[in-house]
PDB file of C-alpha atoms in Angstrom:
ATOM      1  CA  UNK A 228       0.000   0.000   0.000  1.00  0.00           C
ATOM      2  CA  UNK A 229       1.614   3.571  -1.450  1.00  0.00           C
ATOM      3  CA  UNK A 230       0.751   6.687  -0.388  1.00  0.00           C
ATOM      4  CA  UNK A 231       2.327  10.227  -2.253  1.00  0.00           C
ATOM      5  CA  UNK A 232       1.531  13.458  -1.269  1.00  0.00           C
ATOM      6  CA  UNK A 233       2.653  15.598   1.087  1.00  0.00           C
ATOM      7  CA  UNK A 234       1.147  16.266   4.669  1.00  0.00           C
ATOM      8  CA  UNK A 235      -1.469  13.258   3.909  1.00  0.00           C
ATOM      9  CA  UNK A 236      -2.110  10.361   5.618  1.00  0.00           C
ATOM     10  CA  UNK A 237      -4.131   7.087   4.072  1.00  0.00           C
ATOM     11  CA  UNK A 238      -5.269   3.351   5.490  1.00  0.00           C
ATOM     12  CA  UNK A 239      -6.565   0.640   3.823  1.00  0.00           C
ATOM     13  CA  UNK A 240      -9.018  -1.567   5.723  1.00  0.00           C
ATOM     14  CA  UNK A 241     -10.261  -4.764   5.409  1.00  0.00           C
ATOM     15  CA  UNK A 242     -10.789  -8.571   6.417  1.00  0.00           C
ATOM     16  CA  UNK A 243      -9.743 -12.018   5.936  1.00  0.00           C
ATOM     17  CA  UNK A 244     -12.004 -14.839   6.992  1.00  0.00           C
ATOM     18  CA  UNK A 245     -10.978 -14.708  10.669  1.00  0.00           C
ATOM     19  CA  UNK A 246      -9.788 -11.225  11.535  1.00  0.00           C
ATOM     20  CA  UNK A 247      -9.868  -7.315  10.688  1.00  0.00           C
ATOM     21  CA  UNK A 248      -7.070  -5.726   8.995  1.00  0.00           C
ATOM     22  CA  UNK A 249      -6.351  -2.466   8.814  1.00  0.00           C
ATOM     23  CA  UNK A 250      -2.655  -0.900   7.551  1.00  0.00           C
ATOM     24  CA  UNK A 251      -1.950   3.061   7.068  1.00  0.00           C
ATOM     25  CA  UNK A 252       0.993   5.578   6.514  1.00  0.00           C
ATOM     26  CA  UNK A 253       1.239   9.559   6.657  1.00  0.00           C
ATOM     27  CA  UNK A 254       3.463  11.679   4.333  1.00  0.00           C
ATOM     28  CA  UNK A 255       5.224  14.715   5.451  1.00  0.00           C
ATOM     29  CA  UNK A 256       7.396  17.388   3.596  1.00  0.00           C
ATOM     30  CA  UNK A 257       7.849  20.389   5.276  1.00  0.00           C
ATOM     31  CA  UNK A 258       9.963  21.721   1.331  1.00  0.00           C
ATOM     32  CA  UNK A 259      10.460  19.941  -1.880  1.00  0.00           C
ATOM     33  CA  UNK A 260      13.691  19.879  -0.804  1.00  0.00           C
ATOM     34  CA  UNK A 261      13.020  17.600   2.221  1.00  0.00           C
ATOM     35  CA  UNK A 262      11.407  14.824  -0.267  1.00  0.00           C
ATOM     36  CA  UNK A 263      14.038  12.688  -1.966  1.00  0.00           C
ATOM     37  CA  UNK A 264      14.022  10.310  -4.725  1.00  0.00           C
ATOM     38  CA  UNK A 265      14.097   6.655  -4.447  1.00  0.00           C
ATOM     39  CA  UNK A 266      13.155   6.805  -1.081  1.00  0.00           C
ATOM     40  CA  UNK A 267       8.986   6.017  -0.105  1.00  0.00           C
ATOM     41  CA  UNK A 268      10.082   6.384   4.014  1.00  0.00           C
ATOM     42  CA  UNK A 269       7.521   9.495   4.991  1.00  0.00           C
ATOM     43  CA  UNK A 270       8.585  12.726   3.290  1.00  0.00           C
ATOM     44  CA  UNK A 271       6.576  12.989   0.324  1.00  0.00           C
ATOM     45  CA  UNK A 272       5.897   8.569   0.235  1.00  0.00           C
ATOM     46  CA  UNK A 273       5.370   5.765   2.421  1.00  0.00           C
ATOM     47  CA  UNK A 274       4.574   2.574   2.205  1.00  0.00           C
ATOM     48  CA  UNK A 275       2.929  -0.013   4.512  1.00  0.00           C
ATOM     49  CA  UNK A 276       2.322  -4.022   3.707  1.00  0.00           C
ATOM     50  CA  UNK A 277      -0.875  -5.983   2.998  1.00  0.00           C
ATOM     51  CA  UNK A 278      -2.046  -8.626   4.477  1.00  0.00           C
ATOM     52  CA  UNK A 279      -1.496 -11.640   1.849  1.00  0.00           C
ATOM     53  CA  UNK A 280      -5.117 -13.145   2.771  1.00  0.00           C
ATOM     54  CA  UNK A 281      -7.899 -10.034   2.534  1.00  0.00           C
ATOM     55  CA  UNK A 282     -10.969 -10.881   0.905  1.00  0.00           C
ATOM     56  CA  UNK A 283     -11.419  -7.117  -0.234  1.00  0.00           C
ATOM     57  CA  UNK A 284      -9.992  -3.701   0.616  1.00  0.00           C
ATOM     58  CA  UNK A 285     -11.017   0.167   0.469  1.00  0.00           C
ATOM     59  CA  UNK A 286      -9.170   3.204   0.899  1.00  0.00           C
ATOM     60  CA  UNK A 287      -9.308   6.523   2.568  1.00  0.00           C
ATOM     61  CA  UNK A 288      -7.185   9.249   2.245  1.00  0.00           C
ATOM     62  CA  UNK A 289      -7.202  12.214   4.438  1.00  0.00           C
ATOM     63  CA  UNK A 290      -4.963  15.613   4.522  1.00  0.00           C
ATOM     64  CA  UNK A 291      -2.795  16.535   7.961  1.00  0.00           C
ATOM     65  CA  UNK A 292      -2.181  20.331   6.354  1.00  0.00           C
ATOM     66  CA  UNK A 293      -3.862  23.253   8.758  1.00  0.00           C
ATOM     67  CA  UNK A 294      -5.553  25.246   6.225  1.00  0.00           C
ATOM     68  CA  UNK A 295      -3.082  28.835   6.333  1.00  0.00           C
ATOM     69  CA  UNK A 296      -0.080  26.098   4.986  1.00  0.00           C
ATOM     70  CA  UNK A 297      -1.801  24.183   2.531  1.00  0.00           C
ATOM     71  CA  UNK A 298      -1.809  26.832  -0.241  1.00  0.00           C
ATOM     72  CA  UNK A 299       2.103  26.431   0.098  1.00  0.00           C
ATOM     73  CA  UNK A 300       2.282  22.560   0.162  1.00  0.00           C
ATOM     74  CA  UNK A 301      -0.192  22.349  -2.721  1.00  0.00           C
ATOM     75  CA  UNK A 302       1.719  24.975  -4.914  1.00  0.00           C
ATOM     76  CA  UNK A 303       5.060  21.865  -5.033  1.00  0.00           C
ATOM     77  CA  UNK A 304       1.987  18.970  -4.575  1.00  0.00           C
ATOM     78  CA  UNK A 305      -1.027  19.025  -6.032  1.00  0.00           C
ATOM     79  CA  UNK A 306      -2.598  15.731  -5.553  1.00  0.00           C
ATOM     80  CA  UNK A 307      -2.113  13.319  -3.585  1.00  0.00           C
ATOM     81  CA  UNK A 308      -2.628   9.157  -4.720  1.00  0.00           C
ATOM     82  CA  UNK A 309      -3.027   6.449  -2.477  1.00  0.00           C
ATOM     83  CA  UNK A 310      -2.583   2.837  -4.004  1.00  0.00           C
ATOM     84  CA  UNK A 311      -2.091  -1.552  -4.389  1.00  0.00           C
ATOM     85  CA  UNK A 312       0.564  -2.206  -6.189  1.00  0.00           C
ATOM     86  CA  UNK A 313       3.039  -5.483  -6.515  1.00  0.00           C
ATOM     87  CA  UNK A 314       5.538  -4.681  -3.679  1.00  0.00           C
ATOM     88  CA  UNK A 315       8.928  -3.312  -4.614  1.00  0.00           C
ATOM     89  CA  UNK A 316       7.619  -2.119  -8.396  1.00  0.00           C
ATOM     90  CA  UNK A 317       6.774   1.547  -7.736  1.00  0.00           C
ATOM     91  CA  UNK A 318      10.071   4.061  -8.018  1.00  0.00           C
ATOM     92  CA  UNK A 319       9.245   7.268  -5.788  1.00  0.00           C
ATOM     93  CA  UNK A 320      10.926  10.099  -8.264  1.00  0.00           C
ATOM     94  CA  UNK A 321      11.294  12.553  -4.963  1.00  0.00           C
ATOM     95  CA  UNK A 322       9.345  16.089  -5.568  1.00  0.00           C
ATOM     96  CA  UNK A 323       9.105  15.507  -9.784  1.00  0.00           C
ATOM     97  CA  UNK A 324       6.655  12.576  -8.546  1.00  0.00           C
ATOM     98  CA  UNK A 325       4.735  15.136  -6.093  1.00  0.00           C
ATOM     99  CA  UNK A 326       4.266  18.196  -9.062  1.00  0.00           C
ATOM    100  CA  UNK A 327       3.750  15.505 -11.827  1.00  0.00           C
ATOM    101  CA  UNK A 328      -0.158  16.029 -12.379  1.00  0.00           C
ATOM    102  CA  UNK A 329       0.246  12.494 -14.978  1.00  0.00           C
ATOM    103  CA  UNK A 330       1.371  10.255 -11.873  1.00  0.00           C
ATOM    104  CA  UNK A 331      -1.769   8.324 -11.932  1.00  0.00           C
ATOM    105  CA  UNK A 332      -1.274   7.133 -15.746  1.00  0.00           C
ATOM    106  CA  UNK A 333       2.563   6.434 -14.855  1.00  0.00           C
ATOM    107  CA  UNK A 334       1.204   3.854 -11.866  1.00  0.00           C
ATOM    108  CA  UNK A 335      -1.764   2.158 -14.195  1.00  0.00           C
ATOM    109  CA  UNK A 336       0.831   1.974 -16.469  1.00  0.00           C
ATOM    110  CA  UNK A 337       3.721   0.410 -14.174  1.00  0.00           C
ATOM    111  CA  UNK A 338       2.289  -1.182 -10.863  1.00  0.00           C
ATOM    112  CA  UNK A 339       0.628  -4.323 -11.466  1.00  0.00           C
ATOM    113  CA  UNK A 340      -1.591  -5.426  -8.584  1.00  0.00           C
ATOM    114  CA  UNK A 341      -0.558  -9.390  -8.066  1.00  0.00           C
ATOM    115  CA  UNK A 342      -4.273 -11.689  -6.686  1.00  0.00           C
ATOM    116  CA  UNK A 343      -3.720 -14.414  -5.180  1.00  0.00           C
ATOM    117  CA  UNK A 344      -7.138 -16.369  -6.229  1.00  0.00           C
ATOM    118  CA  UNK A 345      -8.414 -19.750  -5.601  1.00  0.00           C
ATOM    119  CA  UNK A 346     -11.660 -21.245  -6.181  1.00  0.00           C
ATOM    120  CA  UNK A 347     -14.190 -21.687  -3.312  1.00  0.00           C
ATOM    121  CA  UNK A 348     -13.030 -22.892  -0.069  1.00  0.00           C
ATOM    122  CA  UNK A 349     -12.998 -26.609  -0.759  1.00  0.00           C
ATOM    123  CA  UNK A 350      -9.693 -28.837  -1.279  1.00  0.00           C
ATOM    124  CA  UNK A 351      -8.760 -30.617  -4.408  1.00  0.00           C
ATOM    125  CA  UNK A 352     -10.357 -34.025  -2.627  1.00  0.00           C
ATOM    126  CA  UNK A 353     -13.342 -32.015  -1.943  1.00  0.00           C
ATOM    127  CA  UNK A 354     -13.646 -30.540  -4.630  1.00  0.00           C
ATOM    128  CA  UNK A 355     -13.125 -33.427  -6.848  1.00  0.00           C
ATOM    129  CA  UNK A 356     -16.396 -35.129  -5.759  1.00  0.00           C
ATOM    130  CA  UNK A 357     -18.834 -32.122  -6.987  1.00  0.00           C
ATOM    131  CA  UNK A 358     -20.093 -31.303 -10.251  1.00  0.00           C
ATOM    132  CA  UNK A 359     -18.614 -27.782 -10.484  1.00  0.00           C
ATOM    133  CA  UNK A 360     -14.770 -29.360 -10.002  1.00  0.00           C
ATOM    134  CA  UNK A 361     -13.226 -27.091 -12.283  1.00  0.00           C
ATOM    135  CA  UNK A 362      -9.753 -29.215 -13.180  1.00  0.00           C
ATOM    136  CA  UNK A 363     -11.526 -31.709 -15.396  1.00  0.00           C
ATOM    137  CA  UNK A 364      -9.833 -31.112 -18.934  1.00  0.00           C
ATOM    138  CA  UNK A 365      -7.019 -32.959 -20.451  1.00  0.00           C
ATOM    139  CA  UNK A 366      -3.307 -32.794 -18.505  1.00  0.00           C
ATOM    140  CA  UNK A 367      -3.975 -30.558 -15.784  1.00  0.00           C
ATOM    141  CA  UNK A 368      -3.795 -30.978 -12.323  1.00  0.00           C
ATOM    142  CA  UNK A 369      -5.738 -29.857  -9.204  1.00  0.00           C
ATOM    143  CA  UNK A 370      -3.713 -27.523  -6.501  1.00  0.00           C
ATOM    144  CA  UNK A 371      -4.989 -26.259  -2.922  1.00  0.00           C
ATOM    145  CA  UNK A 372      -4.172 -22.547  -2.278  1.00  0.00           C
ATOM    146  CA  UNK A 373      -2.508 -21.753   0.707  1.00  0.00           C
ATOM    147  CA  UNK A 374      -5.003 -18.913   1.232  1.00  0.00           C
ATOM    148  CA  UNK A 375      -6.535 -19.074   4.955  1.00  0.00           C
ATOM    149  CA  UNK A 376     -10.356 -19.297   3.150  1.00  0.00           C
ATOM    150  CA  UNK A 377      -8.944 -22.317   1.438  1.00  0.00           C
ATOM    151  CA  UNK A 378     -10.196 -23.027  -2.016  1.00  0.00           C
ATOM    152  CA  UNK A 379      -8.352 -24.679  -4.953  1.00  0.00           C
ATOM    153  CA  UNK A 380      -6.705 -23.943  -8.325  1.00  0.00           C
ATOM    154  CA  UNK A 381      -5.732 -25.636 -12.150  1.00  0.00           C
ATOM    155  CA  UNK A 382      -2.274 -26.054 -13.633  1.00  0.00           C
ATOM    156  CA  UNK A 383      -1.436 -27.322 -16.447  1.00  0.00           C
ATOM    157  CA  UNK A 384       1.113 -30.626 -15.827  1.00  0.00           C
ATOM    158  CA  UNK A 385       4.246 -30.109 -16.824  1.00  0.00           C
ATOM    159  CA  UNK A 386       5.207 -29.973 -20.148  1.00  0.00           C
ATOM    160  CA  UNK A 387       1.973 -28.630 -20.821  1.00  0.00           C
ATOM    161  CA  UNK A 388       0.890 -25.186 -21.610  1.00  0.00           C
ATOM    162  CA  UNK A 389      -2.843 -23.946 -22.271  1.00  0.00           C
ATOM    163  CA  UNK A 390      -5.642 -22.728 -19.811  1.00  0.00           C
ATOM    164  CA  UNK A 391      -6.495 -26.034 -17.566  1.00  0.00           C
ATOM    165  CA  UNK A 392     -10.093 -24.095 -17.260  1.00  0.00           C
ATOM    166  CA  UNK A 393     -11.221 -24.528 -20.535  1.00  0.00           C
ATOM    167  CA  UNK A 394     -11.565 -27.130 -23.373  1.00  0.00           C
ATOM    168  CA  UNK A 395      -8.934 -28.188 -24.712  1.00  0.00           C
ATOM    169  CA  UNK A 396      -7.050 -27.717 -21.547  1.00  0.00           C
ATOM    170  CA  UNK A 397      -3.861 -28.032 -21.593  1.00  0.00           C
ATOM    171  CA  UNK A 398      -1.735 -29.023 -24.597  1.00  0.00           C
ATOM    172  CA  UNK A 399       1.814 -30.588 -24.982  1.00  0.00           C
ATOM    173  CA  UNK A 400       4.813 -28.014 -26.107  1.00  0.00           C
ATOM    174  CA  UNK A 401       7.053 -28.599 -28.693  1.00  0.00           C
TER     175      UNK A 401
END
């Protein structure tokens, strides 16, 4: 979870099957000169980690500036962005980042969000045994996710390449 701006502060909430989550950071940057590059560690970015199990998230993003010194912050940073990304992609660019008003089309454009998806919350035995069993085409194989809901996905076997979802499954490589 990203958050650039300065003088913001964001949190994500959420929930896995058994518990709450909730995860936050706040931005400062008193100057553009106090943000630098290549570093997301409070002035200008921060960054906070997921939990690898949430069925869903939202955001909220809320400002920390007293209104006589936001005119000045907001003349260096005019927006601010609070985001899911694949940890370790986004490059904080120091205050170019903050002023650049085309930051949102650089992260759509960079950040890949990475689900980790499975299928219901039966095993591959369980699963198996119902209609709906979804690894039932040629050379694929049945694998249970190590998510906490449980649940189950399709590979193709090795040596095989194809979708192991849908007909003709997987096929053998060359």
């Amino acid at each position: 979870f990203t958050v650039i701006g300065c003088d913001d502060y964001a949190w994500l909430t959420s929930e896995t099957n058994s518990r709450y989550v909730s995860t936050g950071c706040a931005t400062r940057c008193p100057t553009p000169k106090d943000v630098v590059g290549d570093k997301c560690l409070g002035n200008g970015c921060c960054q906070s980690s997921i939990s690898k199990d949430i069925n869903y998230y939202t955001t909220r993003v809320y400002s920390m500036d007293e209104s006589y010194n936001m005119s000045y912050t907001r003349s260096f940073n005019p927006c601010t962005y609070a985001f899911v990304g694949e940890e370790n992609v986004f490059k904080f660019n120091g205050a170019t980042d903050l002023n650049n008003t085309s930051l949102k089309k650089k992260i759509e454009a960079n950040v890949p969000i990475v689900l980790d998806w499975a299928i219901g919350n039966l095993s591959c035995t369980e699963a198996e045994a119902t209609d709906g069993f979804a690894c039932r085409y040629s050379n694929s194989s049945c694998v249970n996710s190590p998510r906490e809901s449980g649940g189950y996905r399709c590979i193709c076997s090795e040596g095989y390449e194809g979708n192991p979802y849908l007909s003709p499954g997987c096929q053998g490589t060359v």
